[in-house]
PDB file of C-alpha atoms in Angstrom:
ATOM      1  CA  MET A   1     -17.368 -26.256   1.368  1.00 30.00           C
ATOM      2  CA  ALA A   2     -19.017 -23.279   3.046  1.00 34.00           C
ATOM      3  CA  THR A   3     -20.124 -20.339   0.957  1.00 33.00           C
ATOM      4  CA  ARG A   4     -18.513 -17.089   1.991  1.00 38.00           C
ATOM      5  CA  LYS A   5     -20.246 -13.741   2.061  1.00 39.00           C
ATOM      6  CA  ASN A   6     -18.623 -10.975   0.059  1.00 41.00           C
ATOM      7  CA  SER A   7     -19.022  -8.603   2.986  1.00 44.00           C
ATOM      8  CA  THR A   8     -16.975  -5.533   3.707  1.00 58.00           C
ATOM      9  CA  ASP A   9     -16.728  -6.864   7.264  1.00 79.00           C
ATOM     10  CA  ASP A  10     -15.606 -10.349   6.279  1.00 89.00           C
ATOM     11  CA  PRO A  11     -11.817 -10.767   6.037  1.00 92.00           C
ATOM     12  CA  LEU A  12     -12.467 -14.056   4.228  1.00 93.00           C
ATOM     13  CA  ALA A  13     -14.284 -12.346   1.371  1.00 94.00           C
ATOM     14  CA  PRO A  14     -13.042 -13.747  -1.972  1.00 94.00           C
ATOM     15  CA  VAL A  15     -11.084 -10.559  -2.727  1.00 96.00           C
ATOM     16  CA  THR A  16      -9.706  -7.930  -0.358  1.00 97.00           C
ATOM     17  CA  LEU A  17      -8.448  -4.674  -1.836  1.00 96.00           C
ATOM     18  CA  ALA A  18      -6.107  -2.691   0.431  1.00 96.00           C
ATOM     19  CA  VAL A  19      -5.670   0.779  -1.023  1.00 96.00           C
ATOM     20  CA  GLY A  20      -3.111   3.350   0.069  1.00 94.00           C
ATOM     21  CA  GLN A  21       0.545   3.953   0.809  1.00 91.00           C
ATOM     22  CA  GLU A  22       0.750   3.561   4.580  1.00 91.00           C
ATOM     23  CA  ASP A  23       2.893   0.449   5.035  1.00 89.00           C
ATOM     24  CA  LEU A  24       1.731  -0.317   8.567  1.00 90.00           C
ATOM     25  CA  LEU A  25      -1.942  -0.244   7.583  1.00 93.00           C
ATOM     26  CA  LEU A  26      -1.289  -2.330   4.469  1.00 93.00           C
ATOM     27  CA  ASP A  27       0.532  -4.935   6.560  1.00 91.00           C
ATOM     28  CA  ARG A  28      -2.291  -4.976   9.091  1.00 93.00           C
ATOM     29  CA  ALA A  29      -4.850  -5.522   6.324  1.00 95.00           C
ATOM     30  CA  VAL A  30      -2.844  -8.547   5.189  1.00 94.00           C
ATOM     31  CA  GLN A  31      -2.383  -9.835   8.742  1.00 92.00           C
ATOM     32  CA  GLN A  32      -6.124  -9.627   9.407  1.00 94.00           C
ATOM     33  CA  VAL A  33      -6.923 -11.783   6.377  1.00 95.00           C
ATOM     34  CA  VAL A  34      -4.204 -14.324   7.159  1.00 94.00           C
ATOM     35  CA  ALA A  35      -5.264 -14.557  10.814  1.00 93.00           C
ATOM     36  CA  ALA A  36      -8.902 -15.136   9.824  1.00 94.00           C
ATOM     37  CA  ALA A  37      -7.904 -17.783   7.277  1.00 94.00           C
ATOM     38  CA  ARG A  38      -5.723 -19.642   9.765  1.00 92.00           C
ATOM     39  CA  ALA A  39      -8.455 -19.437  12.382  1.00 93.00           C
ATOM     40  CA  ALA A  40     -10.702 -21.236   9.888  1.00 92.00           C
ATOM     41  CA  ASP A  41      -7.968 -23.653   8.797  1.00 91.00           C
ATOM     42  CA  ALA A  42      -4.655 -23.855  10.614  1.00 91.00           C
ATOM     43  CA  ASP A  43      -3.037 -25.362   7.500  1.00 89.00           C
ATOM     44  CA  THR A  44      -3.879 -22.383   5.265  1.00 91.00           C
ATOM     45  CA  ASP A  45      -1.282 -21.923   2.530  1.00 91.00           C
ATOM     46  CA  VAL A  46      -0.127 -18.295   2.294  1.00 92.00           C
ATOM     47  CA  ARG A  47       1.576 -17.034  -0.860  1.00 92.00           C
ATOM     48  CA  ASP A  48       2.982 -13.498  -0.583  1.00 91.00           C
ATOM     49  CA  LEU A  49       4.086 -12.115  -3.957  1.00 92.00           C
ATOM     50  CA  THR A  50       5.462  -8.866  -5.310  1.00 90.00           C
ATOM     51  CA  SER A  51       4.120  -7.523  -8.599  1.00 90.00           C
ATOM     52  CA  ASP A  52       7.124  -8.786 -10.562  1.00 90.00           C
ATOM     53  CA  GLN A  53       6.649 -12.303  -9.164  1.00 92.00           C
ATOM     54  CA  LEU A  54       3.095 -12.527 -10.478  1.00 93.00           C
ATOM     55  CA  GLN A  55       3.693 -13.286 -14.128  1.00 93.00           C
ATOM     56  CA  PRO A  56       1.052 -14.154 -16.755  1.00 93.00           C
ATOM     57  CA  GLY A  57      -0.333 -17.567 -15.836  1.00 92.00           C
ATOM     58  CA  THR A  58       0.973 -17.520 -12.245  1.00 93.00           C
ATOM     59  CA  LEU A  59      -2.379 -16.617 -10.698  1.00 94.00           C
ATOM     60  CA  ALA A  60      -4.085 -19.466 -12.564  1.00 92.00           C
ATOM     61  CA  GLU A  61      -1.522 -21.886 -11.178  1.00 91.00           C
ATOM     62  CA  LEU A  62      -1.907 -20.612  -7.631  1.00 91.00           C
ATOM     63  CA  THR A  63      -5.703 -20.759  -7.728  1.00 88.00           C
ATOM     64  CA  SER A  64      -6.140 -24.045  -9.547  1.00 84.00           C
ATOM     65  CA  PRO A  65      -8.263 -26.637  -7.678  1.00 71.00           C
ATOM     66  CA  SER A  66      -6.394 -28.739  -5.123  1.00 66.00           C
ATOM     67  CA  LEU A  67      -6.965 -32.423  -4.441  1.00 57.00           C
ATOM     68  CA  PHE A  68      -7.087 -31.594  -0.751  1.00 62.00           C
ATOM     69  CA  ALA A  69      -9.350 -28.524  -1.120  1.00 61.00           C
ATOM     70  CA  GLU A  70      -6.963 -26.543   1.061  1.00 79.00           C
ATOM     71  CA  ARG A  71      -7.616 -22.953   2.026  1.00 89.00           C
ATOM     72  CA  LYS A  72      -5.207 -20.495   0.483  1.00 93.00           C
ATOM     73  CA  VAL A  73      -4.397 -16.772   0.755  1.00 94.00           C
ATOM     74  CA  VAL A  74      -2.696 -15.162  -2.239  1.00 95.00           C
ATOM     75  CA  ILE A  75      -1.237 -11.726  -1.539  1.00 95.00           C
ATOM     76  CA  VAL A  76      -0.163  -9.454  -4.384  1.00 95.00           C
ATOM     77  CA  ARG A  77       1.839  -6.383  -3.362  1.00 93.00           C
ATOM     78  CA  ASN A  78       2.165  -3.225  -5.475  1.00 93.00           C
ATOM     79  CA  ALA A  79      -0.662  -4.388  -7.706  1.00 95.00           C
ATOM     80  CA  GLN A  80      -0.530  -1.057  -9.545  1.00 95.00           C
ATOM     81  CA  ASP A  81       2.779  -2.237 -11.072  1.00 94.00           C
ATOM     82  CA  LEU A  82       1.467  -5.475 -12.618  1.00 95.00           C
ATOM     83  CA  SER A  83       2.105  -5.992 -16.318  1.00 94.00           C
ATOM     84  CA  ALA A  84      -0.778  -5.567 -18.750  1.00 95.00           C
ATOM     85  CA  ASP A  85      -1.003  -9.320 -19.420  1.00 95.00           C
ATOM     86  CA  THR A  86      -1.055 -10.133 -15.704  1.00 95.00           C
ATOM     87  CA  VAL A  87      -3.747  -7.507 -15.121  1.00 96.00           C
ATOM     88  CA  LYS A  88      -5.882  -9.363 -17.677  1.00 96.00           C
ATOM     89  CA  ASP A  89      -5.412 -12.563 -15.651  1.00 95.00           C
ATOM     90  CA  VAL A  90      -6.402 -10.825 -12.424  1.00 96.00           C
ATOM     91  CA  LYS A  91      -9.472  -9.213 -13.994  1.00 96.00           C
ATOM     92  CA  ALA A  92     -10.583 -12.586 -15.334  1.00 95.00           C
ATOM     93  CA  TYR A  93     -10.148 -14.111 -11.875  1.00 95.00           C
ATOM     94  CA  LEU A  94     -12.203 -11.325 -10.284  1.00 95.00           C
ATOM     95  CA  GLY A  95     -15.161 -12.453 -12.359  1.00 93.00           C
ATOM     96  CA  ALA A  96     -14.954 -16.037 -11.088  1.00 92.00           C
ATOM     97  CA  PRO A  97     -13.055 -16.285  -7.777  1.00 92.00           C
ATOM     98  CA  VAL A  98     -12.305 -19.738  -6.409  1.00 90.00           C
ATOM     99  CA  GLU A  99     -13.857 -20.935  -3.152  1.00 87.00           C
ATOM    100  CA  GLU A 100     -11.529 -21.340  -0.182  1.00 89.00           C
ATOM    101  CA  ILE A 101      -9.070 -18.917  -1.787  1.00 93.00           C
ATOM    102  CA  THR A 102      -8.725 -15.309  -0.674  1.00 95.00           C
ATOM    103  CA  LEU A 103      -6.954 -12.912  -3.001  1.00 96.00           C
ATOM    104  CA  VAL A 104      -5.460  -9.809  -1.364  1.00 97.00           C
ATOM    105  CA  LEU A 105      -4.486  -6.990  -3.695  1.00 97.00           C
ATOM    106  CA  LEU A 106      -2.337  -4.183  -2.271  1.00 96.00           C
ATOM    107  CA  HIS A 107      -2.698  -1.099  -4.450  1.00 97.00           C
ATOM    108  CA  ALA A 108      -1.177   2.335  -3.910  1.00 93.00           C
ATOM    109  CA  GLY A 109      -4.220   4.121  -5.327  1.00 92.00           C
ATOM    110  CA  GLY A 110      -3.893   6.952  -7.801  1.00 88.00           C
ATOM    111  CA  ALA A 111      -3.859   6.875 -11.571  1.00 92.00           C
ATOM    112  CA  LYS A 112      -1.331   4.083 -12.114  1.00 93.00           C
ATOM    113  CA  GLY A 113      -3.080   0.753 -12.438  1.00 93.00           C
ATOM    114  CA  LYS A 114      -6.476   2.408 -12.002  1.00 94.00           C
ATOM    115  CA  GLY A 115      -8.118  -0.072 -14.384  1.00 95.00           C
ATOM    116  CA  LEU A 116      -7.398  -2.925 -11.997  1.00 96.00           C
ATOM    117  CA  LEU A 117      -8.562  -0.856  -9.042  1.00 95.00           C
ATOM    118  CA  ASP A 118     -11.861  -0.086 -10.757  1.00 95.00           C
ATOM    119  CA  ALA A 119     -12.335  -3.705 -11.818  1.00 96.00           C
ATOM    120  CA  ALA A 120     -11.821  -4.986  -8.271  1.00 96.00           C
ATOM    121  CA  ARG A 121     -14.313  -2.486  -6.901  1.00 95.00           C
ATOM    122  CA  LYS A 122     -16.836  -3.307  -9.587  1.00 95.00           C
ATOM    123  CA  ALA A 123     -16.467  -6.992  -8.729  1.00 94.00           C
ATOM    124  CA  GLY A 124     -17.460  -6.216  -5.131  1.00 94.00           C
ATOM    125  CA  ALA A 125     -14.081  -6.619  -3.476  1.00 95.00           C
ATOM    126  CA  ARG A 126     -13.867  -5.941   0.222  1.00 96.00           C
ATOM    127  CA  GLU A 127     -11.914  -2.684   0.478  1.00 95.00           C
ATOM    128  CA  VAL A 128      -9.619  -1.513   3.266  1.00 95.00           C
ATOM    129  CA  ALA A 129      -8.409   2.084   3.215  1.00 94.00           C
ATOM    130  CA  CYS A 130      -4.715   2.494   4.066  1.00 94.00           C
ATOM    131  CA  PRO A 131      -4.047   6.194   3.434  1.00 92.00           C
ATOM    132  CA  LYS A 132      -0.752   7.850   4.224  1.00 88.00           C
ATOM    133  CA  THR A 133      -1.069   9.967   7.357  1.00 86.00           C
ATOM    134  CA  THR A 134       0.251  13.396   6.412  1.00 81.00           C
ATOM    135  CA  LYS A 135      -1.357  15.612   9.061  1.00 83.00           C
ATOM    136  CA  PRO A 136      -0.585  15.802  12.782  1.00 82.00           C
ATOM    137  CA  ALA A 137      -4.309  15.482  13.542  1.00 85.00           C
ATOM    138  CA  GLU A 138      -4.425  12.170  11.675  1.00 89.00           C
ATOM    139  CA  ARG A 139      -1.498  10.814  13.670  1.00 90.00           C
ATOM    140  CA  LEU A 140      -3.187  11.957  16.878  1.00 91.00           C
ATOM    141  CA  THR A 141      -6.350  10.093  15.863  1.00 93.00           C
ATOM    142  CA  PHE A 142      -4.238   7.012  15.134  1.00 94.00           C
ATOM    143  CA  VAL A 143      -2.634   7.077  18.598  1.00 95.00           C
ATOM    144  CA  ARG A 144      -5.996   7.459  20.315  1.00 95.00           C
ATOM    145  CA  SER A 145      -7.338   4.560  18.285  1.00 95.00           C
ATOM    146  CA  GLU A 146      -4.354   2.397  19.254  1.00 95.00           C
ATOM    147  CA  PHE A 147      -4.992   2.941  22.941  1.00 96.00           C
ATOM    148  CA  ARG A 148      -8.719   2.209  22.510  1.00 95.00           C
ATOM    149  CA  THR A 149      -7.972  -0.956  20.533  1.00 93.00           C
ATOM    150  CA  HIS A 150      -5.884  -2.212  23.445  1.00 93.00           C
ATOM    151  CA  GLY A 151      -8.626  -1.304  25.918  1.00 94.00           C
ATOM    152  CA  ARG A 152      -6.515   1.335  27.643  1.00 95.00           C
ATOM    153  CA  SER A 153      -7.084   4.998  28.363  1.00 94.00           C
ATOM    154  CA  ALA A 154      -4.670   7.852  27.758  1.00 95.00           C
ATOM    155  CA  THR A 155      -5.237  11.541  28.332  1.00 94.00           C
ATOM    156  CA  PRO A 156      -5.423  13.889  25.320  1.00 92.00           C
ATOM    157  CA  GLU A 157      -2.219  15.533  26.523  1.00 90.00           C
ATOM    158  CA  ALA A 158      -0.457  12.151  26.634  1.00 92.00           C
ATOM    159  CA  CYS A 159      -1.539  11.310  23.092  1.00 93.00           C
ATOM    160  CA  GLN A 160      -0.322  14.677  21.826  1.00 88.00           C
ATOM    161  CA  ALA A 161       2.965  14.332  23.700  1.00 86.00           C
ATOM    162  CA  LEU A 162       3.534  10.918  22.133  1.00 89.00           C
ATOM    163  CA  VAL A 163       2.914  12.278  18.629  1.00 86.00           C
ATOM    164  CA  ASP A 164       5.235  15.209  19.347  1.00 79.00           C
ATOM    165  CA  ALA A 165       7.897  12.852  20.656  1.00 78.00           C
ATOM    166  CA  ILE A 166       7.797  10.117  18.036  1.00 79.00           C
ATOM    167  CA  GLY A 167       6.909  11.991  14.863  1.00 75.00           C
ATOM    168  CA  SER A 168       5.209  10.730  11.709  1.00 77.00           C
ATOM    169  CA  ASP A 169       6.200   7.040  11.589  1.00 81.00           C
ATOM    170  CA  LEU A 170       3.082   4.994  12.398  1.00 88.00           C
ATOM    171  CA  ARG A 171       5.111   1.874  13.127  1.00 86.00           C
ATOM    172  CA  GLU A 172       7.072   3.733  15.792  1.00 83.00           C
ATOM    173  CA  LEU A 173       3.902   5.277  17.201  1.00 89.00           C
ATOM    174  CA  ALA A 174       2.227   1.869  17.398  1.00 90.00           C
ATOM    175  CA  SER A 175       5.327   0.405  19.020  1.00 86.00           C
ATOM    176  CA  ALA A 176       5.437   3.231  21.562  1.00 87.00           C
ATOM    177  CA  VAL A 177       1.781   2.665  22.483  1.00 92.00           C
ATOM    178  CA  SER A 178       2.445  -1.061  22.928  1.00 89.00           C
ATOM    179  CA  GLN A 179       5.459  -0.318  25.133  1.00 86.00           C
ATOM    180  CA  LEU A 180       3.512   2.068  27.347  1.00 90.00           C
ATOM    181  CA  ILE A 181       0.536  -0.224  27.871  1.00 90.00           C
ATOM    182  CA  ALA A 182       2.864  -3.124  28.662  1.00 87.00           C
ATOM    183  CA  ASP A 183       4.846  -1.167  31.245  1.00 86.00           C
ATOM    184  CA  VAL A 184       2.306   1.199  32.806  1.00 89.00           C
ATOM    185  CA  GLU A 185      -0.858   0.416  34.725  1.00 90.00           C
ATOM    186  CA  GLY A 186      -3.886   2.676  34.754  1.00 92.00           C
ATOM    187  CA  THR A 187      -4.433   5.812  32.707  1.00 94.00           C
ATOM    188  CA  ILE A 188      -1.402   6.994  30.748  1.00 94.00           C
ATOM    189  CA  ASP A 189      -0.779  10.710  31.164  1.00 92.00           C
ATOM    190  CA  GLU A 190       1.635  13.285  29.810  1.00 88.00           C
ATOM    191  CA  ALA A 191       4.090  12.756  32.675  1.00 85.00           C
ATOM    192  CA  VAL A 192       4.394   9.066  31.826  1.00 88.00           C
ATOM    193  CA  VAL A 193       5.083   9.831  28.173  1.00 87.00           C
ATOM    194  CA  GLY A 194       7.641  12.400  29.243  1.00 80.00           C
ATOM    195  CA  ARG A 195       9.492   9.856  31.380  1.00 79.00           C
ATOM    196  CA  TYR A 196       9.702   7.347  28.546  1.00 79.00           C
ATOM    197  CA  TYR A 197      10.351   9.669  25.632  1.00 76.00           C
ATOM    198  CA  THR A 198      11.714  12.868  27.129  1.00 65.00           C
ATOM    199  CA  GLY A 199      14.777  13.004  24.889  1.00 61.00           C
ATOM    200  CA  ARG A 200      12.761  12.659  21.710  1.00 62.00           C
ATOM    201  CA  ALA A 201      10.032  14.971  22.946  1.00 55.00           C
ATOM    202  CA  GLU A 202      12.515  17.745  23.634  1.00 53.00           C
ATOM    203  CA  ALA A 203      13.929  17.297  20.162  1.00 57.00           C
ATOM    204  CA  SER A 204      10.568  17.525  18.430  1.00 72.00           C
ATOM    205  CA  SER A 205       9.501  20.336  16.142  1.00 81.00           C
ATOM    206  CA  PHE A 206       6.494  21.084  18.336  1.00 81.00           C
ATOM    207  CA  THR A 207       8.680  21.628  21.378  1.00 84.00           C
ATOM    208  CA  VAL A 208      10.650  24.197  19.404  1.00 90.00           C
ATOM    209  CA  ALA A 209       7.388  25.915  18.470  1.00 90.00           C
ATOM    210  CA  ASP A 210       5.968  25.791  22.014  1.00 89.00           C
ATOM    211  CA  ARG A 211       9.048  27.400  23.523  1.00 91.00           C
ATOM    212  CA  ALA A 212       9.154  30.058  20.797  1.00 94.00           C
ATOM    213  CA  VAL A 213       5.500  31.140  21.078  1.00 94.00           C
ATOM    214  CA  GLU A 214       5.941  31.292  24.862  1.00 92.00           C
ATOM    215  CA  GLY A 215       8.737  33.842  24.335  1.00 92.00           C
ATOM    216  CA  ARG A 216      11.438  31.519  25.685  1.00 91.00           C
ATOM    217  CA  ALA A 217      14.014  32.197  22.977  1.00 93.00           C
ATOM    218  CA  ALA A 218      17.018  30.516  24.596  1.00 92.00           C
ATOM    219  CA  GLU A 219      15.122  27.289  25.275  1.00 89.00           C
ATOM    220  CA  ALA A 220      13.595  27.356  21.786  1.00 91.00           C
ATOM    221  CA  LEU A 221      17.026  27.720  20.185  1.00 92.00           C
ATOM    222  CA  GLU A 222      18.396  24.885  22.307  1.00 88.00           C
ATOM    223  CA  ALA A 223      15.484  22.646  21.266  1.00 85.00           C
ATOM    224  CA  LEU A 224      16.002  23.710  17.644  1.00 90.00           C
ATOM    225  CA  ARG A 225      19.660  22.700  17.621  1.00 88.00           C
ATOM    226  CA  TRP A 226      18.806  19.400  19.295  1.00 82.00           C
ATOM    227  CA  SER A 227      16.055  18.723  16.766  1.00 82.00           C
ATOM    228  CA  LEU A 228      18.332  19.396  13.818  1.00 85.00           C
ATOM    229  CA  SER A 229      21.096  17.252  15.305  1.00 80.00           C
ATOM    230  CA  THR A 230      18.693  14.306  15.632  1.00 72.00           C
ATOM    231  CA  GLY A 231      17.528  14.551  12.029  1.00 76.00           C
ATOM    232  CA  VAL A 232      14.223  16.451  12.290  1.00 79.00           C
ATOM    233  CA  ALA A 233      13.479  17.946   8.858  1.00 80.00           C
ATOM    234  CA  PRO A 234      13.644  21.769   8.845  1.00 88.00           C
ATOM    235  CA  VAL A 235      10.327  21.951   6.986  1.00 86.00           C
ATOM    236  CA  LEU A 236       8.618  20.211   9.928  1.00 83.00           C
ATOM    237  CA  ILE A 237       9.926  22.885  12.259  1.00 90.00           C
ATOM    238  CA  THR A 238       8.629  25.774  10.124  1.00 91.00           C
ATOM    239  CA  SER A 239       5.307  23.955   9.877  1.00 88.00           C
ATOM    240  CA  ALA A 240       5.109  23.603  13.682  1.00 87.00           C
ATOM    241  CA  LEU A 241       6.029  27.266  14.150  1.00 93.00           C
ATOM    242  CA  ALA A 242       3.316  28.314  11.698  1.00 91.00           C
ATOM    243  CA  GLN A 243       0.728  26.139  13.439  1.00 87.00           C
ATOM    244  CA  GLY A 244       1.659  27.578  16.825  1.00 90.00           C
ATOM    245  CA  VAL A 245       1.418  31.198  15.709  1.00 92.00           C
ATOM    246  CA  ARG A 246      -1.808  30.625  13.758  1.00 90.00           C
ATOM    247  CA  ALA A 247      -3.411  28.990  16.794  1.00 87.00           C
ATOM    248  CA  ILE A 248      -2.635  32.088  18.853  1.00 90.00           C
ATOM    249  CA  GLY A 249      -4.037  34.325  16.124  1.00 88.00           C
ATOM    250  CA  LYS A 250      -7.230  32.278  15.887  1.00 85.00           C
ATOM    251  CA  LEU A 251      -7.851  32.209  19.619  1.00 84.00           C
ATOM    252  CA  SER A 252      -7.041  35.883  20.168  1.00 82.00           C
ATOM    253  CA  SER A 253      -9.622  36.905  17.566  1.00 77.00           C
ATOM    254  CA  ALA A 254     -12.302  34.471  18.724  1.00 71.00           C
ATOM    255  CA  ARG A 255     -15.211  35.330  20.978  1.00 58.00           C
ATOM    256  CA  GLY A 256     -14.855  34.377  24.612  1.00 62.00           C
ATOM    257  CA  GLY A 257     -16.430  31.188  25.815  1.00 63.00           C
ATOM    258  CA  ARG A 258     -15.897  27.762  27.258  1.00 66.00           C
ATOM    259  CA  PRO A 259     -13.055  25.644  25.834  1.00 63.00           C
ATOM    260  CA  ALA A 260     -15.590  23.172  24.396  1.00 67.00           C
ATOM    261  CA  ASP A 261     -17.421  25.954  22.513  1.00 68.00           C
ATOM    262  CA  LEU A 262     -14.202  27.491  21.232  1.00 70.00           C
ATOM    263  CA  ALA A 263     -12.933  24.053  20.248  1.00 66.00           C
ATOM    264  CA  ARG A 264     -15.933  23.564  17.972  1.00 69.00           C
ATOM    265  CA  GLU A 265     -15.593  27.063  16.527  1.00 70.00           C
ATOM    266  CA  LEU A 266     -11.841  26.886  15.875  1.00 70.00           C
ATOM    267  CA  GLY A 267     -11.455  23.186  15.126  1.00 70.00           C
ATOM    268  CA  MET A 268      -9.107  22.526  18.056  1.00 68.00           C
ATOM    269  CA  PRO A 269      -9.406  19.968  20.872  1.00 67.00           C
ATOM    270  CA  PRO A 270     -10.493  21.580  24.175  1.00 67.00           C
ATOM    271  CA  TRP A 271      -7.211  20.769  25.923  1.00 67.00           C
ATOM    272  CA  LYS A 272      -5.336  22.718  23.224  1.00 73.00           C
ATOM    273  CA  ILE A 273      -7.537  25.764  23.821  1.00 76.00           C
ATOM    274  CA  ASP A 274      -6.290  25.842  27.408  1.00 75.00           C
ATOM    275  CA  ARG A 275      -2.663  25.472  26.325  1.00 78.00           C
ATOM    276  CA  VAL A 276      -2.882  28.209  23.690  1.00 83.00           C
ATOM    277  CA  ARG A 277      -4.593  30.538  26.176  1.00 82.00           C
ATOM    278  CA  GLN A 278      -1.539  30.236  28.387  1.00 83.00           C
ATOM    279  CA  GLN A 279       0.823  30.761  25.475  1.00 86.00           C
ATOM    280  CA  MET A 280      -0.921  33.823  24.029  1.00 85.00           C
ATOM    281  CA  ARG A 281      -0.127  36.145  26.930  1.00 83.00           C
ATOM    282  CA  GLY A 282       2.026  38.971  25.602  1.00 84.00           C
ATOM    283  CA  TRP A 283       0.924  38.525  21.999  1.00 91.00           C
ATOM    284  CA  THR A 284      -0.581  41.378  19.947  1.00 91.00           C
ATOM    285  CA  PRO A 285      -2.216  41.323  16.485  1.00 90.00           C
ATOM    286  CA  ASP A 286       0.876  43.048  15.075  1.00 91.00           C
ATOM    287  CA  GLY A 287       3.060  40.449  16.758  1.00 92.00           C
ATOM    288  CA  VAL A 288       1.098  37.602  15.158  1.00 93.00           C
ATOM    289  CA  ALA A 289       1.450  39.222  11.734  1.00 93.00           C
ATOM    290  CA  SER A 290       5.203  39.819  12.074  1.00 94.00           C
ATOM    291  CA  ALA A 291       5.774  36.290  13.395  1.00 94.00           C
ATOM    292  CA  LEU A 292       3.907  34.751  10.471  1.00 94.00           C
ATOM    293  CA  ARG A 293       6.014  36.797   8.038  1.00 95.00           C
ATOM    294  CA  ALA A 294       9.187  35.588   9.739  1.00 94.00           C
ATOM    295  CA  VAL A 295       8.039  31.961   9.603  1.00 94.00           C
ATOM    296  CA  ALA A 296       7.073  32.310   5.921  1.00 93.00           C
ATOM    297  CA  ALA A 297      10.550  33.675   5.154  1.00 92.00           C
ATOM    298  CA  ALA A 298      12.153  30.782   7.006  1.00 93.00           C
ATOM    299  CA  ASP A 299       9.934  28.291   5.193  1.00 90.00           C
ATOM    300  CA  ALA A 300      11.103  29.690   1.852  1.00 90.00           C
ATOM    301  CA  GLY A 301      14.696  29.523   3.103  1.00 88.00           C
ATOM    302  CA  VAL A 302      14.553  25.856   4.105  1.00 88.00           C
ATOM    303  CA  LYS A 303      12.849  24.914   0.831  1.00 82.00           C
ATOM    304  CA  GLY A 304      15.705  26.137  -1.322  1.00 77.00           C
ATOM    305  CA  GLY A 305      15.292  29.898  -1.201  1.00 66.00           C
ATOM    306  CA  GLY A 306      18.324  30.422   1.032  1.00 67.00           C
ATOM    307  CA  ASP A 307      21.865  29.170   1.512  1.00 74.00           C
ATOM    308  CA  ASP A 308      21.655  28.298   5.215  1.00 86.00           C
ATOM    309  CA  PRO A 309      18.431  26.595   6.408  1.00 87.00           C
ATOM    310  CA  GLU A 310      19.682  26.411   9.994  1.00 91.00           C
ATOM    311  CA  TYR A 311      20.293  30.172  10.131  1.00 91.00           C
ATOM    312  CA  ALA A 312      16.863  30.799   8.583  1.00 92.00           C
ATOM    313  CA  LEU A 313      15.256  28.715  11.328  1.00 94.00           C
ATOM    314  CA  GLU A 314      17.203  30.461  14.080  1.00 95.00           C
ATOM    315  CA  LYS A 315      16.054  33.866  12.771  1.00 94.00           C
ATOM    316  CA  ALA A 316      12.447  32.690  12.718  1.00 95.00           C
ATOM    317  CA  VAL A 317      12.604  31.267  16.253  1.00 96.00           C
ATOM    318  CA  VAL A 318      14.063  34.508  17.612  1.00 95.00           C
ATOM    319  CA  ALA A 319      11.467  36.580  15.727  1.00 95.00           C
ATOM    320  CA  VAL A 320       8.579  34.477  17.062  1.00 95.00           C
ATOM    321  CA  ALA A 321       9.903  34.646  20.618  1.00 94.00           C
ATOM    322  CA  ARG A 322      10.338  38.422  20.328  1.00 93.00           C
ATOM    323  CA  ALA A 323       6.781  38.779  19.030  1.00 92.00           C
ATOM    324  CA  ALA A 324       5.527  36.722  21.974  1.00 90.00           C
ATOM    325  CA  ARG A 325       7.037  39.232  24.389  1.00 83.00           C
ATOM    326  CA  ALA A 326       6.040  42.371  22.494  1.00 74.00           C
ATOM    327  CA  GLY A 327       2.730  42.930  24.307  1.00 59.00           C
ATOM    328  CA  GLY A 328       4.289  42.400  27.694  1.00 48.00           C
ATOM    329  CA  ARG A 329       6.798  45.212  27.452  1.00 43.00           C
TER     330      ARG A 329
END
């Protein structure tokens, strides 16, 4: 039997450790190992277990030598929840993994079950990071990566529009990318995304923010009501409003220059510099300050500080739109 390298690039390393809480990335880490194993041996036996199914002694049974020397993949989900006795079994196995068997441990990270996490790393396990994407910039990076992986190009505006339209669910974002590349030839632009996902895009928190910072109060309120009716969390709307107003404040106080230079200085993509420049007409420093206060009050209201989150959001949207028009009076 061939000796396998314990390489971080080798999905057939004896042990793969997938760490994080992003379900899509965890599933992809598993799929990569299984695909590599079945490419090496089409008859690979795959055992996919939850933490409660891996009892003391179970791992020894699953990894015991076979008369047919078959390749096997053993997947253990939520490894941080394994019992103390089972953790001892896994640690013992890490010290002497069996050839032709790949153990995949899915671990949420964090303090719970950290002993097992440390032991796997010390044993030289191949590690795959699967962090939860909590920031819009991370989701934007994910979408760009999806298009590149499929060998397709999409404009920055299209990627942003897709994130605005779909939201934070990576599975839905990945599915949307797959749909677009299957249906559309050539470069995917913002207009294409708009045609496919216009209803969701108009309901997004960022559309509410865009209309508000542009001073278009009626359209912002309409988008707000649509967003709330489709289940967008109020806290996402206050976050988008805050981001929109802060971007205007940053750009208005920055030195003049090319979008690429300002992008590096302010930490924004160049295409966003152009968009914010268009939105900031009519804004004043006092307007930025008053808008941020209004958004902060709304944020407190939607997080339990008020009785009517919807009313708090409406007040904030109107205040932001009014501030956007203040310098144009």
